[in-house]
Tab-separated table of N, CA and C in Angstrom:
chain	number	residue	atom	x	y	z
D	1	MET	N	3.675	-21.985	-13.216
D	1	MET	CA	4.389	-21.382	-14.648
D	1	MET	C	3.025	-20.595	-15.517
D	2	GLY	N	3.360	-19.429	-15.659
D	2	GLY	CA	2.781	-18.129	-16.164
D	2	GLY	C	2.465	-18.382	-18.015
D	3	SER	N	1.989	-18.410	-18.145
D	3	SER	CA	1.769	-18.253	-20.585
D	3	SER	C	1.686	-17.008	-19.850
D	4	THR	N	2.538	-17.116	-22.376
D	4	THR	CA	1.740	-16.456	-22.785
D	4	THR	C	1.456	-16.609	-23.863
D	5	VAL	N	1.070	-15.340	-24.811
D	5	VAL	CA	0.883	-15.115	-26.188
D	5	VAL	C	1.437	-15.231	-26.827
D	6	LEU	N	1.356	-16.346	-28.211
D	6	LEU	CA	1.799	-16.588	-29.126
D	6	LEU	C	1.461	-16.445	-29.699
D	7	SER	N	1.616	-15.197	-31.382
D	7	SER	CA	0.809	-15.342	-32.606
D	7	SER	C	1.358	-15.916	-33.734
D	8	LEU	N	0.038	-16.468	-34.205
D	8	LEU	CA	0.491	-17.338	-35.803
D	8	LEU	C	-0.406	-16.560	-36.529
D	9	ARG	N	1.061	-17.178	-37.947
D	9	ARG	CA	0.133	-16.066	-39.333
D	9	ARG	C	0.346	-17.075	-39.599
D	10	ILE	N	-0.971	-18.211	-40.229
D	10	ILE	CA	-1.139	-19.573	-40.970
D	10	ILE	C	-2.284	-19.403	-41.914
D	11	ASP	N	-1.771	-19.598	-43.104
D	11	ASP	CA	-2.565	-19.923	-44.060
D	11	ASP	C	-3.716	-20.824	-44.347
D	12	GLY	N	-5.026	-20.724	-45.239
D	12	GLY	CA	-6.490	-20.406	-44.537
D	12	GLY	C	-6.037	-22.487	-44.589
D	13	GLU	N	-6.018	-23.248	-45.319
D	13	GLU	CA	-6.100	-24.113	-45.336
D	13	GLU	C	-5.863	-24.391	-44.410
D	14	LEU	N	-5.210	-24.529	-44.248
D	14	LEU	CA	-4.094	-25.627	-42.452
D	14	LEU	C	-4.943	-24.517	-41.421
D	15	LEU	N	-5.407	-23.624	-41.477
D	15	LEU	CA	-6.485	-23.933	-40.265
D	15	LEU	C	-7.310	-24.189	-40.267
D	16	ASP	N	-7.851	-24.737	-41.859
D	16	ASP	CA	-8.817	-25.061	-41.529
D	16	ASP	C	-8.969	-26.548	-41.683
D	17	ARG	N	-7.576	-27.456	-41.992
D	17	ARG	CA	-7.434	-29.081	-41.306
D	17	ARG	C	-6.763	-28.734	-39.423
D	18	LEU	N	-6.518	-27.843	-39.287
D	18	LEU	CA	-6.387	-27.567	-38.220
D	18	LEU	C	-7.942	-27.838	-36.949
D	19	ARG	N	-8.322	-27.273	-37.424
D	19	ARG	CA	-10.110	-26.886	-36.778
D	19	ARG	C	-11.085	-28.024	-37.080
D	20	SER	N	-10.582	-28.919	-38.356
D	20	SER	CA	-11.379	-30.622	-38.538
D	20	SER	C	-10.821	-31.364	-37.453
D	21	HIS	N	-9.198	-31.606	-37.733
D	21	HIS	CA	-8.970	-32.191	-36.114
D	21	HIS	C	-9.011	-32.123	-34.653
D	22	ALA	N	-9.326	-30.464	-34.389
D	22	ALA	CA	-9.775	-31.139	-33.105
D	22	ALA	C	-11.797	-30.705	-32.560
D	23	ALA	N	-11.963	-30.675	-33.763
D	23	ALA	CA	-13.300	-30.838	-33.883
D	23	ALA	C	-13.422	-32.057	-33.703
D	24	ARG	N	-12.743	-33.504	-34.063
D	24	ARG	CA	-12.319	-34.959	-34.063
D	24	ARG	C	-12.574	-34.926	-32.917
D	25	ARG	N	-11.699	-33.853	-31.359
D	25	ARG	CA	-11.448	-34.345	-30.307
D	25	ARG	C	-11.819	-34.044	-29.699
D	26	GLY	N	-12.785	-33.442	-29.714
D	26	GLY	CA	-13.918	-32.079	-29.714
D	26	GLY	C	-12.724	-30.396	-28.582
D	27	MET	N	-11.662	-30.958	-29.359
D	27	MET	CA	-11.355	-29.719	-28.610
D	27	MET	C	-11.321	-27.872	-29.430
D	28	SER	N	-10.765	-27.295	-29.007
D	28	SER	CA	-10.340	-25.731	-29.537
D	28	SER	C	-9.305	-25.979	-30.444
D	29	VAL	N	-8.877	-25.586	-31.679
D	29	VAL	CA	-7.355	-24.967	-32.350
D	29	VAL	C	-6.957	-25.162	-31.129
D	30	GLN	N	-7.195	-23.555	-30.588
D	30	GLN	CA	-5.548	-23.686	-29.689
D	30	GLN	C	-5.106	-25.086	-28.802
D	31	ASP	N	-6.109	-25.563	-27.992
D	31	ASP	CA	-5.658	-26.402	-26.790
D	31	ASP	C	-5.058	-27.863	-28.316
D	32	TYR	N	-5.950	-27.741	-28.961
D	32	TYR	CA	-4.896	-29.130	-30.175
D	32	TYR	C	-3.948	-28.751	-30.452
D	33	VAL	N	-3.476	-27.364	-30.912
D	33	VAL	CA	-2.566	-26.757	-31.439
D	33	VAL	C	-0.903	-26.648	-29.848
D	34	VAL	N	-0.814	-26.661	-29.006
D	34	VAL	CA	-0.406	-26.887	-27.163
D	34	VAL	C	-0.208	-28.327	-27.535
D	35	ARG	N	-1.342	-28.766	-26.992
D	35	ARG	CA	-0.860	-30.756	-27.344
D	35	ARG	C	0.313	-31.216	-28.525
D	36	THR	N	0.323	-30.873	-29.223
D	36	THR	CA	0.816	-31.608	-30.525
D	36	THR	C	2.410	-30.434	-30.227
D	37	LEU	N	1.734	-29.232	-30.028
D	37	LEU	CA	3.605	-28.634	-29.345
D	37	LEU	C	4.484	-29.754	-28.017
D	38	ILE	N	3.041	-30.487	-27.192
D	38	ILE	CA	3.890	-30.341	-25.996
D	38	ILE	C	4.274	-32.000	-25.874
D	39	ARG	N	3.505	-32.255	-26.733
D	39	ARG	CA	3.512	-34.032	-27.708
D	39	ARG	C	5.187	-33.880	-28.179
D	40	GLU	N	5.078	-33.165	-29.168
D	40	GLU	CA	6.156	-33.173	-30.350
D	40	GLU	C	7.583	-33.240	-29.116
D	41	ASP	N	7.208	-31.902	-28.316
D	41	ASP	CA	8.709	-31.812	-27.546
D	41	ASP	C	9.273	-32.211	-26.431
D	42	PHE	N	7.445	-33.556	-26.182
D	42	PHE	CA	8.015	-34.719	-25.188
D	42	PHE	C	8.933	-35.396	-26.043
D	43	ASP	N	8.039	-36.124	-27.391
D	43	ASP	CA	9.007	-36.749	-28.485
D	43	ASP	C	10.596	-36.947	-28.314
D	44	GLU	N	10.910	-35.205	-28.769
D	44	GLU	CA	12.031	-35.439	-28.958
D	44	GLU	C	13.402	-34.901	-27.903
D	45	ARG	N	12.368	-34.876	-26.348
D	45	ARG	CA	13.155	-35.011	-25.201
D	45	ARG	C	13.626	-36.394	-24.529
D	46	PHE	N	12.078	-37.725	-25.965
D	46	PHE	CA	13.154	-38.338	-25.329
D	46	PHE	C	13.944	-39.463	-25.780
D	47	GLN	N	14.056	-39.007	-27.333
D	47	GLN	CA	14.431	-39.161	-27.914
D	47	GLN	C	16.726	-38.966	-27.404
D	48	THR	N	16.326	-37.883	-27.087
D	48	THR	CA	17.188	-36.760	-26.732
D	48	THR	C	17.709	-38.219	-25.349
D	49	ALA	N	17.179	-38.236	-24.618
D	49	ALA	CA	18.126	-39.101	-23.429
D	49	ALA	C	17.920	-40.446	-23.400
D	50	VAL	N	16.901	-41.672	-24.848
D	50	VAL	CA	17.119	-42.103	-25.178
D	50	VAL	C	18.531	-42.726	-26.258
D	51	ASP	N	19.005	-41.617	-26.817
D	51	ASP	CA	20.805	-41.289	-27.557
D	51	ASP	C	21.705	-41.236	-26.679
D	52	GLU	N	21.281	-40.341	-25.181
D	52	GLU	CA	22.200	-40.820	-24.663
D	52	GLU	C	22.150	-41.990	-23.420
D	53	THR	N	21.320	-42.130	-23.126
D	53	THR	CA	21.786	-43.687	-22.898
D	53	THR	C	22.408	-45.004	-24.100
D	54	GLU	N	21.697	-44.272	-24.800
D	54	GLU	CA	22.550	-45.413	-26.153
D	54	GLU	C	24.405	-45.502	-25.907
D	55	ARG	N	24.484	-44.065	-25.732
D	55	ARG	CA	25.744	-43.589	-25.842
D	55	ARG	C	27.096	-44.109	-24.652
D	56	PHE	N	25.699	-43.830	-23.620
D	56	PHE	CA	26.264	-44.211	-22.340
D	56	PHE	C	26.461	-45.634	-22.059
D	57	TYR	N	25.966	-47.003	-22.590
D	57	TYR	CA	25.247	-47.889	-22.213
D	57	TYR	C	26.299	-48.475	-23.292
D	58	GLY	N	26.485	-47.742	-24.628
D	58	GLY	CA	27.259	-47.937	-25.572
D	58	GLY	C	25.928	-49.314	-26.213
D	59	GLU	N	25.883	-49.903	-27.371
D	59	GLU	CA	25.032	-50.674	-28.680
D	59	GLU	C	25.090	-51.192	-28.478
D	60	ALA	N	23.956	-52.961	-27.720
D	60	ALA	CA	23.494	-54.274	-27.915
D	60	ALA	C	24.694	-54.371	-28.904
D	61	ASP	N	25.171	-55.353	-28.378
D	61	ASP	CA	25.788	-56.984	-29.021
D	61	ASP	C	24.795	-56.939	-30.339
D	62	GLY	N	24.840	-56.788	-31.272
D	62	GLY	CA	24.336	-57.146	-32.511
D	62	GLY	C	23.153	-55.705	-32.775
D	63	ALA	N	22.862	-55.370	-32.182
D	63	ALA	CA	21.824	-54.475	-32.703
D	63	ALA	C	22.298	-53.282	-33.117
D	64	ALA	N	23.686	-53.231	-33.801
D	64	ALA	CA	23.351	-52.256	-35.316
D	64	ALA	C	23.933	-52.672	-36.559
D	65	GLY	N	23.695	-54.216	-36.465
D	65	GLY	CA	23.772	-54.679	-37.757
D	65	GLY	C	24.672	-55.641	-37.824
D	66	GLY	N	24.379	-57.049	-36.819
D	66	GLY	CA	25.710	-57.959	-36.653
D	66	GLY	C	25.710	-58.315	-37.789
D	67	THR	N	26.545	-59.450	-36.985
D	67	THR	CA	27.206	-60.940	-37.696
D	67	THR	C	26.193	-61.875	-39.046
D	68	ASP	N	24.542	-61.337	-38.389
D	68	ASP	CA	23.643	-62.050	-39.034
D	68	ASP	C	23.747	-62.504	-40.298
D	69	GLY	N	23.629	-60.825	-41.111
D	69	GLY	CA	23.519	-60.973	-42.993
D	69	GLY	C	22.728	-60.783	-42.773
D	70	ALA	N	21.700	-59.851	-41.628
D	70	ALA	CA	20.573	-58.850	-41.899
D	70	ALA	C	20.787	-57.485	-42.068
D	71	ALA	N	19.520	-57.458	-42.693
D	71	ALA	CA	20.503	-55.938	-42.919
D	71	ALA	C	20.285	-54.693	-41.589
D	72	ALA	N	21.495	-53.799	-41.114
D	72	ALA	CA	21.414	-53.238	-39.894
D	72	ALA	C	19.540	-51.931	-39.890
D	73	VAL	N	19.422	-52.249	-39.036
D	73	VAL	CA	18.160	-50.698	-38.654
D	73	VAL	C	18.772	-49.348	-38.494
D	74	PRO	N	18.478	-48.221	-38.825
D	74	PRO	CA	19.137	-46.899	-38.715
D	74	PRO	C	18.259	-46.267	-37.441
D	75	PRO	N	19.660	-46.326	-37.273
D	75	PRO	CA	19.135	-45.267	-35.962
D	75	PRO	C	18.201	-44.448	-36.006
D	76	HIS	N	16.748	-44.062	-35.207
D	76	HIS	CA	16.045	-43.572	-35.637
D	76	HIS	C	14.550	-44.613	-36.906
D	77	ALA	N	14.838	-44.782	-36.959
D	77	ALA	CA	13.910	-46.112	-37.440
D	77	ALA	C	12.658	-46.155	-37.966
D	78	HIS	N	12.353	-46.547	-35.848
D	78	HIS	CA	11.676	-46.467	-35.206
D	78	HIS	C	9.760	-45.547	-35.802
D	79	VAL	N	9.224	-45.333	-34.949
D	79	VAL	CA	7.933	-44.326	-35.716
D	79	VAL	C	7.739	-43.889	-34.194
D	80	ARG	N	7.739	-43.579	-33.776
D	80	ARG	CA	7.179	-42.032	-33.611
D	80	ARG	C	5.758	-42.159	-32.642
D	81	PRO	N	5.229	-41.356	-31.505
D	81	PRO	CA	3.883	-41.535	-31.017
D	81	PRO	C	3.187	-40.528	-32.382
D	82	SER	N	3.888	-39.253	-32.852
D	82	SER	CA	2.732	-38.642	-33.163
D	82	SER	C	3.019	-38.507	-34.574
D	83	ALA	N	4.184	-39.612	-35.176
D	83	ALA	CA	4.190	-39.518	-36.308
D	83	ALA	C	2.617	-39.582	-37.600
D	84	GLY	N	1.388	-40.169	-36.751
D	84	GLY	CA	0.003	-40.276	-37.956
D	84	GLY	C	-0.609	-38.922	-37.222
D	85	ILE	N	-0.540	-38.333	-36.887
D	85	ILE	CA	-1.216	-36.381	-37.844
D	85	ILE	C	-0.534	-36.277	-38.199
D	86	ALA	N	-2.101	-36.130	-39.479
D	86	ALA	CA	-1.048	-35.504	-40.944
D	86	ALA	C	-2.020	-33.515	-40.860
């Protein structure tokens, strides 16, 4: 796989936050942004696979708000691994 240049124009305040997040992890801003994008891409592909599996097999009995009177949990109400990144 080759690499390509992607140039971005971002707000100075956002760049400062990215620098701070990257520094805490001992990374460059470029590495931090690339890892974040890779993780987000994985999250989306994983969720798509879960959705397709649920459509193929159908919802488990009671998983979508069965008859026990409990409130149904909306689909995709889980927290993604990257949700804590600010």
